[in-house]
């Protein structure tokens, strides 16, 4: 094993993360099937470290399915099979070098609808990931909670009511709480599945700003139906589309500016101009 | 102007809208009548279900209400004699007995039921299905069989009647009820919470205990209280195993008194005062069951509100 620093205890940790070798994740011929039915077929691309990579495509093109294969969330689904190669740095995600729990603590996830743990307070929500991973020391938890909440632009509005239930927050605040909860574990990669689709324009804008600010801390992969959002926040963009048999395929992967200004595939252009999907 | 409009070809959309509205208006009365008939029928059924309950409670209050005094609740029983036919003492021993026996039963049934519920809610194997079926059959068994089971396996091995044997029989009655309630409550916890926990790097067991179980707790508590309400009034499981005691008995490994047993013995006893006491205990059991039911609802409602 090469000795690349992941997160270190000293300093802010930000410089250390920046040293990660590119790419952060590597997908090679990734296919996902549910009970024999292909949902995603042969997707290959690299996710650049400390960049935002967006995945766009019509409904049913397998964006969620592909995203969830990256942190092995399909392991829970009976009949789901993931083929191909997925790497986090130089670790094989589906190999057995790294236990799934440790892998998932290095790849955070934010879901389509805010899903804070309803029985926990705001504070307990933020530090839940750390506790799940065996960290108990109050000083570490307090520091991580503050740092994650600041990064998620939520600190100022919740610092005086950390004991309140998470459900007392607005939808937008709950989603930012979920982002803070994911960030507190200091993941290298953050997966976001349409994180703003259930939010109002103001909360959406805050979360978009956040993604750009978070770039030097984590690598972000975001699924979105909102073209402007993909264009605004992402550096690279993957366009997926269903084939004849309705399995999602990668049509084009390129820097976002290229996808939106000068795509190589005519289907990409059609989709971006809203001609189908 | 109107002539011009009339000459235009009919707009199919407008035609259909007019048709829908005219039919809806014509049938509106009929539908309203039908709906109120249905509500009437439902209310009648509800009344048929509730009226017997009120008759039972009424009878219990008339015949047993006067017996429920402080002395009756706190003292131990006294055997009436020909000369003092009204001396009856109290049922403190039976209250304590029921309390201890049901508490021990709950201590066994609650963890067992919750663990089984957790298992059933998370697995879809043959084993799990078999277990679920077994639990359903258990809830349907005549409760006297549980008493016989406890007699054969507990009383004969320990060579004595005991409150503990009764607790085992009642625990067997409660466990499947709690299992079912726990499974239902756990299954209704949104899947996305489990996924959120796992995505943070938690083990499945940790997610179950820290995330899923707390969300399901109100439902589980309701199930536990309803199971308790059912257990507390059961006589058959106790019949062959609990023995008897006329003193305050704390030790569950000794013979004990219990409320339903006391009703059973008093109702076939010789003196009128004993019959009245049987009614009184019956009334008390109904009150306890109602209180347990009400608290089940209150606790669940309170816990749900707490987090909103
Ligand atoms: N657990 C599952 N079991 C069976 N089929 C599934 C499962 N999850 C997804 N699929 C199928 O996989 C295909 C892709 O679904 P997916 O949710 O990945 O699409 P998506 O691109 O995220 O769509 P949307 O934009 O609507 O969210 C669909 O045909 C869907 O029915
Ligand atoms: Mg999706």
Coordinates of C-alpha atoms and ligand atoms in Angstrom, one line a residue:
Chain A
X1 CA 0.0 0.0 0.0
X2 CA 1.3 3.4 -0.9
X3 CA 1.1 5.8 2.1
X4 CA -1.1 8.5 0.8
X5 CA -2.5 10.5 3.6
X6 CA -6.3 10.3 3.8
X7 CA -7.5 12.4 6.8
X8 CA -5.0 13.3 9.4
X9 CA -5.7 14.5 13.0
X10 CA -3.4 17.5 12.7
X11 CA -4.4 20.8 11.1
X12 CA -7.7 21.2 9.4
X13 CA -7.2 18.1 7.3
X14 CA -8.0 20.0 4.2
X15 CA -4.4 20.0 2.8
X16 CA -4.1 16.3 3.5
X17 CA -7.2 15.4 1.5
X18 CA -6.0 17.5 -1.4
X19 CA -3.0 15.2 -1.7
X20 CA -5.2 12.3 -2.7
X21 CA -4.2 10.9 -6.1
X22 CA -6.6 11.5 -8.9
X23 CA -9.1 10.1 -9.7
X24 CA -11.1 9.7 -6.5
X25 CA -13.2 6.9 -8.0
X26 CA -12.9 4.8 -11.0
X27 CA -15.8 3.0 -12.7
X28 CA -15.0 0.3 -15.3
X29 CA -17.8 -1.6 -17.2
X30 CA -20.2 -1.2 -14.3
X31 CA -23.5 -3.0 -14.8
X32 CA -26.3 -3.4 -12.3
X33 CA -29.2 -5.9 -12.7
X34 CA -32.2 -6.5 -10.5
X35 CA -33.4 -10.1 -10.6
X36 CA -31.8 -10.6 -14.0
X37 CA -33.1 -7.3 -15.5
X38 CA -30.4 -4.9 -16.5
X39 CA -30.8 -1.4 -15.1
X40 CA -27.4 -0.1 -15.8
X41 CA -25.0 -1.4 -18.4
X42 CA -21.2 -1.1 -18.9
X43 CA -20.6 2.4 -17.5
X44 CA -17.1 3.5 -17.5
X45 CA -15.7 6.9 -16.2
X46 CA -13.4 8.5 -13.7
X47 CA -14.5 10.7 -10.9
X48 CA -11.9 13.4 -10.5
X49 CA -10.9 14.2 -6.9
X50 CA -12.1 17.4 -5.3
X51 CA -14.4 18.1 -8.2
X52 CA -18.2 17.9 -8.6
X53 CA -19.3 15.2 -11.0
X54 CA -23.0 15.3 -12.1
X55 CA -25.1 12.5 -13.5
X56 CA -28.0 13.6 -15.7
X57 CA -30.5 11.6 -17.8
X58 CA -34.2 11.0 -18.1
X59 CA -36.2 9.2 -15.4
X60 CA -35.4 5.5 -15.3
X61 CA -32.0 5.8 -16.9
X62 CA -30.3 4.3 -13.9
X63 CA -28.7 7.3 -12.2
X64 CA -29.9 6.4 -8.7
X65 CA -29.0 2.7 -9.4
X66 CA -25.5 3.6 -10.5
X67 CA -25.0 6.0 -7.6
X68 CA -26.1 3.4 -5.0
X69 CA -23.7 0.9 -6.5
X70 CA -20.8 3.1 -5.5
X71 CA -21.3 2.7 -1.7
X72 CA -22.7 -0.9 -2.0
X73 CA -26.2 0.1 -1.0
X74 CA -27.5 -2.6 -3.3
X75 CA -26.0 -5.2 -1.0
X76 CA -29.3 -5.0 0.9
X77 CA -31.5 -5.6 -2.1
X78 CA -32.3 -9.2 -2.8
X79 CA -31.6 -10.1 -6.4
X80 CA -29.4 -7.1 -7.1
X81 CA -26.2 -7.9 -8.9
X82 CA -23.3 -5.4 -9.5
X83 CA -20.7 -6.3 -12.1
X84 CA -17.6 -4.6 -13.3
X85 CA -15.0 -2.7 -11.3
X86 CA -15.5 0.2 -9.0
X87 CA -12.5 1.7 -7.2
X88 CA -12.1 4.2 -4.4
X89 CA -8.6 5.4 -4.8
X90 CA -6.8 2.1 -5.3
X91 CA -9.3 0.1 -3.2
X92 CA -11.6 -2.3 -4.9
X93 CA -15.0 -1.3 -3.6
X94 CA -16.5 -4.8 -4.1
X95 CA -13.3 -6.6 -3.1
X96 CA -12.7 -7.7 0.4
X97 CA -9.7 -5.5 1.3
X98 CA -12.0 -3.1 3.1
X99 CA -15.0 -4.1 5.2
X100 CA -18.2 -2.6 3.8
X101 CA -18.8 -0.6 6.9
X102 CA -15.4 1.1 6.6
X103 CA -16.0 1.6 2.9
X104 CA -19.3 3.4 3.6
X105 CA -17.8 5.6 6.2
X106 CA -15.4 6.9 3.5
X107 CA -18.2 7.4 0.9
X108 CA -21.0 9.5 2.4
X109 CA -24.5 9.8 1.0
X110 CA -27.3 12.4 0.9
X111 CA -30.7 11.2 -0.2
X112 CA -33.4 12.6 -2.3
X113 CA -35.7 13.4 0.6
X114 CA -34.2 14.7 3.9
X115 CA -34.1 11.8 6.2
X116 CA -32.7 12.9 9.6
X117 CA -33.1 10.3 12.4
X118 CA -36.5 11.4 13.8
X119 CA -35.9 10.2 17.4
X120 CA -32.5 12.0 17.7
X121 CA -31.7 15.6 18.5
X122 CA -29.9 17.8 16.0
X123 CA -26.6 17.2 17.8
X124 CA -27.1 13.4 17.9
X125 CA -28.0 13.4 14.2
X126 CA -24.8 15.1 13.3
X127 CA -22.5 12.9 15.3
X128 CA -24.5 9.7 14.7
X129 CA -22.0 8.5 12.0
X130 CA -19.1 9.0 14.3
X131 CA -20.8 7.1 17.1
X132 CA -21.7 4.3 14.6
X133 CA -18.0 4.1 13.9
X134 CA -17.0 3.8 17.5
X135 CA -16.0 7.3 18.3
X136 CA -17.3 8.2 21.8
X137 CA -15.1 11.0 23.1
X138 CA -17.2 14.1 23.8
X139 CA -14.5 16.6 22.7
X140 CA -14.0 14.9 19.3
X141 CA -17.8 14.7 18.8
X142 CA -18.4 18.4 19.7
X143 CA -15.6 19.6 17.4
X144 CA -16.8 17.4 14.5
X145 CA -20.4 18.6 15.0
X146 CA -19.5 22.2 14.9
X147 CA -17.2 21.9 12.0
X148 CA -19.7 19.8 10.0
X149 CA -22.6 22.2 10.8
X150 CA -20.5 25.2 9.8
X151 CA -19.6 23.5 6.5
X152 CA -23.3 22.7 5.9
X153 CA -24.2 26.4 6.6
X154 CA -26.4 25.4 9.4
X155 CA -24.3 26.2 12.5
X156 CA -25.7 29.7 13.1
X157 CA -29.3 28.7 13.0
X158 CA -29.0 25.6 15.2
X159 CA -26.1 26.3 17.6
X160 CA -28.5 27.4 20.4
X161 CA -30.9 24.4 20.0
X162 CA -28.6 21.4 19.4
X163 CA -30.9 19.4 21.8
X164 CA -34.0 20.0 19.8
X165 CA -35.5 17.3 17.7
X166 CA -34.3 17.2 14.1
X167 CA -37.9 17.3 13.0
X168 CA -38.3 20.8 14.3
X169 CA -36.2 22.0 11.4
X170 CA -37.6 23.1 8.0
X171 CA -37.2 20.8 5.0
X172 CA -34.2 22.8 3.7
X173 CA -32.6 22.8 7.1
X174 CA -33.2 19.1 7.5
X175 CA -31.4 18.4 4.2
X176 CA -28.5 20.5 5.3
X177 CA -28.5 18.6 8.6
X178 CA -28.2 15.4 6.5
X179 CA -25.3 16.9 4.7
X180 CA -23.7 17.8 8.0
X181 CA -24.3 14.3 9.2
X182 CA -22.6 12.9 6.2
X183 CA -19.7 15.4 6.4
X184 CA -19.0 14.7 10.1
X185 CA -17.6 11.3 9.2
X186 CA -15.1 13.2 6.9
X187 CA -15.8 11.0 3.9
X188 CA -13.6 11.3 0.8
X189 CA -16.5 11.1 -1.5
X190 CA -20.0 12.4 -1.1
X191 CA -22.9 10.9 -3.1
X192 CA -25.9 13.1 -3.5
X193 CA -29.1 11.8 -5.1
X194 CA -31.2 14.8 -6.3
X195 CA -30.5 16.5 -3.0
X196 CA -32.6 19.6 -3.8
X197 CA -35.5 18.1 -5.6
X198 CA -37.8 18.4 -2.6
X199 CA -36.6 21.9 -1.6
X200 CA -37.6 25.5 -2.3
X201 CA -35.4 27.7 -4.5
X202 CA -33.7 29.5 -1.6
X203 CA -32.7 26.3 0.1
X204 CA -31.7 24.9 -3.3
X205 CA -29.4 27.8 -3.9
X206 CA -27.8 27.5 -0.5
X207 CA -27.1 23.8 -1.1
X208 CA -25.6 24.5 -4.5
X209 CA -23.3 27.2 -3.0
X210 CA -22.4 24.6 -0.4
X211 CA -21.4 22.0 -2.9
X212 CA -19.0 24.4 -4.6
X213 CA -17.5 25.4 -1.2
X214 CA -17.2 21.8 -0.1
X215 CA -15.1 20.8 -3.1
X216 CA -11.8 21.2 -1.4
X217 CA -13.0 18.9 1.4
X218 CA -14.7 16.1 -0.5
X219 CA -15.3 14.8 -4.0
X220 CA -18.9 15.2 -4.9
X221 CA -21.0 13.0 -7.2
X222 CA -24.5 14.4 -7.7
X223 CA -27.6 13.1 -9.5
X224 CA -29.9 15.9 -10.7
X225 CA -32.8 16.5 -13.0
X226 CA -32.1 20.2 -13.1
X227 CA -29.9 21.1 -16.1
X228 CA -29.1 24.5 -14.7
X229 CA -28.0 22.9 -11.5
X230 CA -25.7 20.5 -13.3
X231 CA -24.3 23.3 -15.3
X232 CA -23.8 25.6 -12.3
X233 CA -22.2 23.2 -9.8
X234 CA -20.5 20.4 -11.7
X235 CA -17.0 20.2 -13.3
X236 CA -17.7 16.9 -15.1
X237 CA -20.9 15.5 -16.3
X238 CA -22.1 12.0 -17.2
X239 CA -25.2 11.7 -19.4
X240 CA -27.1 8.4 -19.2
X241 CA -29.9 7.2 -21.4
X242 CA -31.9 3.9 -21.6
X243 CA -31.1 1.6 -24.4
X244 CA -33.7 -0.4 -26.3
X245 CA -34.1 -2.9 -23.4
X246 CA -34.5 0.0 -21.0
X247 CA -31.1 -0.6 -19.4
X248 CA -29.2 2.7 -18.7
X249 CA -26.1 3.3 -20.7
X250 CA -23.5 6.1 -20.5
X251 CA -23.9 8.2 -23.6
X252 CA -21.3 10.8 -22.9
X253 CA -18.9 11.7 -20.2
X254 CA -17.1 15.0 -20.4
X255 CA -16.3 18.3 -18.7
X256 CA -19.6 20.0 -18.0
X257 CA -18.9 23.0 -20.2
X258 CA -18.4 20.6 -23.1
X259 CA -21.6 18.7 -22.4
X260 CA -23.6 21.9 -22.3
X261 CA -21.9 23.8 -25.1
X262 CA -20.5 21.3 -27.5
X263 CA -21.6 17.7 -26.9
X264 CA -20.2 15.0 -29.1
X265 CA -23.4 12.9 -29.2
X266 CA -26.5 14.2 -30.8
X267 CA -28.7 12.5 -28.1
X268 CA -26.9 14.6 -25.4
X269 CA -27.8 17.7 -27.3
X270 CA -31.4 16.6 -27.7
X271 CA -31.7 15.9 -24.0
X272 CA -30.1 19.2 -22.9
X273 CA -32.3 21.2 -25.2
X274 CA -35.3 19.4 -23.6
X275 CA -36.3 17.4 -26.7
X276 CA -36.9 14.2 -24.7
X277 CA -36.7 12.8 -21.2
Chain B
X1 CA -73.1 36.7 -32.1
X2 CA -74.7 33.7 -30.4
X3 CA -75.7 32.4 -33.8
X4 CA -72.1 32.4 -34.9
X5 CA -71.1 30.4 -31.8
X6 CA -73.9 28.0 -32.3
X7 CA -72.7 27.3 -35.8
X8 CA -69.2 26.3 -34.6
X9 CA -68.6 22.6 -34.4
X10 CA -69.1 21.3 -30.8
X11 CA -65.9 21.1 -28.8
X12 CA -65.6 17.5 -27.6
X13 CA -63.8 18.6 -24.4
X14 CA -66.6 21.0 -23.4
X15 CA -69.2 18.3 -24.3
X16 CA -67.6 15.8 -22.0
X17 CA -67.3 18.4 -19.2
X18 CA -71.0 19.2 -19.6
X19 CA -71.9 15.5 -19.5
X20 CA -69.8 14.8 -16.4
X21 CA -71.3 17.7 -14.6
X22 CA -74.9 16.8 -15.5
X23 CA -74.5 13.2 -14.4
X24 CA -72.8 14.2 -11.2
X25 CA -75.6 16.6 -10.4
X26 CA -78.3 14.0 -11.2
X27 CA -76.8 11.3 -9.1
X28 CA -75.6 13.5 -6.2
X29 CA -78.8 12.9 -4.1
X30 CA -78.8 9.2 -4.6
X31 CA -75.1 9.0 -3.7
X32 CA -75.7 11.1 -0.6
X33 CA -78.5 8.8 0.6
X34 CA -76.5 5.7 -0.1
X35 CA -73.6 7.1 1.9
X36 CA -75.7 8.0 4.9
X37 CA -77.3 4.5 4.8
X38 CA -73.9 3.0 4.9
X39 CA -72.8 5.2 7.8
X40 CA -76.0 4.1 9.6
X41 CA -75.2 0.5 9.1
X42 CA -71.7 0.9 10.4
X43 CA -72.9 2.8 13.4
X44 CA -75.3 -0.1 14.2
X45 CA -72.5 -2.6 13.9
X46 CA -70.4 -0.5 16.2
X47 CA -73.2 -0.3 18.7
X48 CA -73.7 -4.0 18.6
X49 CA -70.0 -4.4 19.5
X50 CA -70.0 -1.8 22.2
X51 CA -73.4 -2.4 23.9
X52 CA -72.4 -5.7 25.5
X53 CA -69.3 -4.0 26.9
X54 CA -71.5 -1.4 28.6
X55 CA -73.8 -4.1 30.0
X56 CA -70.9 -6.0 31.4
X57 CA -69.5 -2.9 33.0
X58 CA -72.9 -1.8 34.3
X59 CA -73.5 -5.2 35.9
X60 CA -70.1 -5.2 37.4
X61 CA -70.6 -1.7 38.9
X62 CA -74.1 -2.6 40.3
X63 CA -73.0 -5.9 41.8
X64 CA -69.4 -5.3 42.7
X65 CA -69.0 -1.5 42.9
X66 CA -69.8 -1.3 46.6
X67 CA -67.2 -3.9 47.5
X68 CA -64.2 -1.9 46.2
X69 CA -63.1 -0.1 49.4
X70 CA -59.7 0.8 50.6
X71 CA -59.8 -2.1 53.1
X72 CA -60.8 -4.6 50.3
X73 CA -57.9 -3.5 48.1
X74 CA -55.2 -3.5 50.8
X75 CA -56.1 -6.4 53.3
X76 CA -55.7 -10.1 52.8
X77 CA -58.7 -12.4 52.7
X78 CA -60.6 -13.7 55.7
X79 CA -62.8 -16.8 55.5
X80 CA -66.5 -15.8 56.2
X81 CA -68.2 -17.9 58.9
X82 CA -71.7 -18.8 59.5
X83 CA -71.9 -16.1 62.2
X84 CA -69.9 -13.5 60.3
X85 CA -71.0 -14.1 56.8
X86 CA -70.0 -10.6 55.7
X87 CA -66.4 -10.7 56.7
X88 CA -64.3 -11.1 53.6
X89 CA -61.1 -9.2 54.3
X90 CA -59.4 -8.0 51.1
X91 CA -57.6 -9.0 47.9
X92 CA -54.3 -7.3 48.6
X93 CA -52.5 -10.6 48.2
X94 CA -54.1 -11.2 44.8
X95 CA -53.3 -7.7 43.6
X96 CA -49.6 -8.2 44.6
X97 CA -49.6 -11.7 43.1
X98 CA -51.0 -10.5 39.8
X99 CA -48.5 -7.6 39.8
X100 CA -45.5 -9.9 40.4
X101 CA -46.6 -12.7 38.1
X102 CA -47.4 -10.3 35.2
X103 CA -44.2 -8.3 35.8
X104 CA -42.1 -11.4 35.6
X105 CA -44.0 -12.6 32.5
X106 CA -43.4 -9.2 30.9
X107 CA -39.7 -9.3 31.8
X108 CA -39.5 -12.5 29.8
X109 CA -41.9 -11.7 27.0
X110 CA -40.9 -8.2 26.2
X111 CA -37.2 -8.8 25.3
X112 CA -38.1 -12.1 23.6
X113 CA -40.9 -10.6 21.6
X114 CA -38.9 -7.5 20.6
X115 CA -35.9 -9.6 19.5
X116 CA -38.2 -12.0 17.5
X117 CA -39.9 -9.0 16.0
X118 CA -36.6 -7.5 15.0
X119 CA -35.6 -10.8 13.4
X120 CA -38.8 -11.2 11.5
X121 CA -38.8 -7.6 10.3
X122 CA -35.4 -8.0 8.8
X123 CA -35.4 -11.4 7.3
X124 CA -37.5 -13.1 4.6
X125 CA -36.1 -16.7 4.9
X126 CA -38.1 -19.9 5.2
X127 CA -37.1 -20.0 8.8
X128 CA -38.6 -16.5 9.4
X129 CA -41.8 -17.4 7.7
X130 CA -42.1 -20.6 9.7
X131 CA -41.5 -18.6 12.9
X132 CA -44.1 -16.1 11.9
X133 CA -46.6 -18.8 11.3
X134 CA -45.8 -20.5 14.6
X135 CA -46.4 -17.2 16.4
X136 CA -49.8 -16.8 14.7
X137 CA -50.8 -20.3 15.8
X138 CA -49.6 -19.6 19.3
X139 CA -51.9 -16.6 19.5
X140 CA -54.8 -18.8 18.5
X141 CA -54.1 -21.6 21.0
X142 CA -56.6 -22.1 23.9
X143 CA -54.8 -20.5 26.8
X144 CA -55.4 -23.5 29.0
X145 CA -52.9 -25.4 26.9
X146 CA -50.2 -22.9 28.0
X147 CA -51.2 -23.7 31.6
X148 CA -50.8 -27.4 30.9
X149 CA -47.4 -26.8 29.3
X150 CA -46.2 -24.8 32.3
X151 CA -47.5 -27.6 34.6
X152 CA -45.7 -30.3 32.8
X153 CA -42.4 -28.5 32.3
X154 CA -42.1 -26.1 35.2
X155 CA -44.3 -27.3 38.1
X156 CA -43.2 -31.0 37.8
X157 CA -39.5 -30.2 37.4
X158 CA -39.4 -27.6 40.2
X159 CA -41.8 -29.9 42.2
X160 CA -43.9 -27.0 43.4
X161 CA -46.6 -24.7 42.3
X162 CA -45.3 -21.2 41.8
X163 CA -46.0 -17.7 40.5
X164 CA -43.0 -18.3 38.3
X165 CA -44.7 -21.2 36.5
X166 CA -47.7 -18.9 36.0
X167 CA -45.4 -16.2 34.6
X168 CA -44.0 -18.7 32.1
X169 CA -47.5 -19.6 30.9
X170 CA -48.4 -15.9 30.6
X171 CA -45.1 -15.1 28.9
X172 CA -46.0 -17.7 26.2
X173 CA -49.3 -15.9 25.8
X174 CA -47.7 -12.5 25.5
X175 CA -44.7 -13.2 23.4
X176 CA -46.4 -13.8 20.1
X177 CA -48.6 -10.8 20.6
X178 CA -45.6 -8.6 21.2
X179 CA -43.7 -10.2 18.4
X180 CA -46.4 -9.4 15.9
X181 CA -46.8 -5.8 17.2
X182 CA -43.0 -5.3 17.2
X183 CA -42.7 -6.7 13.7
X184 CA -45.4 -4.5 12.3
X185 CA -44.0 -1.4 14.1
X186 CA -40.5 -2.1 12.9
X187 CA -41.6 -2.8 9.3
X188 CA -43.3 0.5 9.1
X189 CA -40.1 2.4 9.9
X190 CA -39.1 4.1 6.6
X191 CA -36.4 2.2 4.7
X192 CA -34.5 5.4 4.0
X193 CA -33.6 5.7 7.7
X194 CA -31.9 2.3 7.6
X195 CA -30.1 3.2 4.4
X196 CA -29.0 6.5 5.9
X197 CA -27.5 4.6 8.9
X198 CA -25.8 2.1 6.7
X199 CA -24.5 4.8 4.4
X200 CA -22.7 6.3 7.4
X201 CA -20.8 3.1 7.9
X202 CA -22.9 1.6 10.7
X203 CA -23.4 -2.2 11.1
X204 CA -26.9 -3.5 10.4
X205 CA -27.3 -4.4 14.1
X206 CA -26.4 -0.9 15.2
X207 CA -28.8 0.6 12.8
X208 CA -31.6 -1.7 14.1
X209 CA -30.9 -0.8 17.7
X210 CA -30.1 2.9 17.4
X211 CA -32.2 4.0 14.5
X212 CA -35.1 1.6 13.7
X213 CA -36.0 0.4 17.2
X214 CA -36.4 3.9 18.7
X215 CA -38.7 5.0 15.8
X216 CA -40.8 1.9 16.4
X217 CA -40.9 2.2 20.2
X218 CA -44.4 3.8 20.4
X219 CA -45.9 0.9 18.4
X220 CA -44.0 -1.7 20.5
X221 CA -45.1 -0.1 23.8
X222 CA -48.7 -0.2 22.6
X223 CA -48.3 -3.9 21.7
X224 CA -46.8 -4.6 25.1
X225 CA -49.6 -2.9 27.0
X226 CA -52.2 -4.7 25.0
X227 CA -50.5 -8.0 25.6
X228 CA -50.4 -7.2 29.4
X229 CA -54.0 -6.3 29.4
X230 CA -54.8 -9.6 27.9
X231 CA -52.5 -11.6 30.3
X232 CA -53.8 -9.9 33.4
X233 CA -57.3 -11.2 33.0
X234 CA -56.4 -14.8 32.0
X235 CA -57.4 -17.5 34.5
X236 CA -56.8 -20.7 32.5
X237 CA -53.0 -20.5 32.2
X238 CA -52.7 -20.0 36.0
X239 CA -55.2 -22.7 37.0
X240 CA -52.9 -25.7 37.4
X241 CA -49.7 -23.9 38.2
X242 CA -49.9 -20.9 40.5
X243 CA -51.2 -22.7 43.7
X244 CA -52.7 -20.3 46.2
X245 CA -51.7 -18.0 49.0
X246 CA -53.7 -15.9 51.5
X247 CA -50.7 -13.8 52.5
X248 CA -48.7 -11.0 50.8
X249 CA -46.2 -13.1 48.9
X250 CA -43.4 -11.4 47.1
X251 CA -41.4 -14.4 46.1
X252 CA -42.4 -15.6 42.6
X253 CA -41.0 -19.1 43.3
X254 CA -43.6 -19.6 46.0
X255 CA -47.3 -20.2 45.5
X256 CA -49.2 -17.0 44.9
X257 CA -52.7 -15.5 44.6
X258 CA -53.8 -13.7 41.5
X259 CA -56.9 -11.6 40.7
X260 CA -58.5 -13.8 38.0
X261 CA -57.9 -16.9 40.2
X262 CA -59.6 -15.1 43.1
X263 CA -62.7 -14.3 40.9
X264 CA -62.8 -17.9 39.9
X265 CA -62.7 -19.3 43.4
X266 CA -65.0 -16.7 44.9
X267 CA -67.6 -17.1 42.3
X268 CA -68.1 -20.7 43.2
X269 CA -67.8 -20.2 46.9
X270 CA -70.5 -20.5 49.5
X271 CA -71.3 -17.1 50.8
X272 CA -73.0 -14.1 49.2
X273 CA -70.2 -11.8 50.4
X274 CA -67.7 -13.9 48.4
X275 CA -69.9 -13.7 45.3
X276 CA -70.0 -9.9 45.7
X277 CA -66.2 -9.9 46.0
X278 CA -66.0 -11.9 42.8
X279 CA -67.9 -9.1 41.0
X280 CA -65.7 -6.5 42.7
X281 CA -62.6 -8.2 41.4
X282 CA -64.2 -8.5 38.0
X283 CA -64.8 -4.7 38.0
X284 CA -61.3 -4.1 39.1
X285 CA -59.9 -6.2 36.2
X286 CA -62.0 -4.3 33.7
X287 CA -60.7 -1.0 35.1
X288 CA -57.1 -2.3 34.9
X289 CA -57.6 -3.4 31.3
X290 CA -59.2 -0.1 30.3
X291 CA -56.4 1.9 32.0
X292 CA -53.8 -0.2 30.2
X293 CA -55.6 0.4 26.9
X294 CA -55.9 4.1 27.5
X295 CA -52.2 4.4 28.5
X296 CA -51.2 2.5 25.4
X297 CA -52.9 5.1 23.3
X298 CA -51.7 8.0 25.4
X299 CA -48.1 6.9 25.5
X300 CA -48.0 6.3 21.7
X301 CA -49.7 9.6 21.0
X302 CA -47.4 11.4 23.4
X303 CA -44.2 9.9 22.0
X304 CA -45.3 10.6 18.4
X305 CA -46.0 14.3 19.3
X306 CA -42.7 14.6 21.1
X307 CA -40.8 14.3 18.0
X308 CA -42.8 16.6 15.8
Ligands
LIG1 N1 -34.7 -2.2 -6.1 C1 -35.1 -2.3 -7.4 N2 -35.6 -3.4 -7.8 C2 -36.0 -3.6 -9.1 N3 -35.8 -2.7 -10.1 C3 -35.2 -1.5 -9.7 C4 -34.8 -1.2 -8.4 N4 -34.3 0.0 -8.3 C5 -34.4 0.5 -9.5 N5 -34.9 -0.4 -10.4 C6 -35.1 -0.2 -11.8 O1 -33.9 0.3 -12.4 C7 -34.2 1.3 -13.4 C8 -33.5 2.5 -13.1 O2 -34.0 3.1 -12.0 P1 -33.3 4.4 -11.2 O3 -34.0 4.6 -10.0 O4 -31.8 4.1 -11.1 O5 -33.6 5.5 -12.3 P2 -33.2 7.1 -12.2 O6 -32.4 7.4 -13.3 O7 -32.7 7.4 -10.8 O8 -34.6 7.7 -12.3 P3 -35.2 9.0 -11.6 O9 -34.6 10.1 -12.4 O10 -36.7 8.9 -11.9 O11 -34.9 9.0 -10.2 C9 -35.7 1.5 -13.4 O12 -36.3 0.8 -14.5 C10 -36.2 0.9 -12.1 O13 -37.5 0.3 -12.2
LIG2 MG1 -33.3 8.5 -9.1

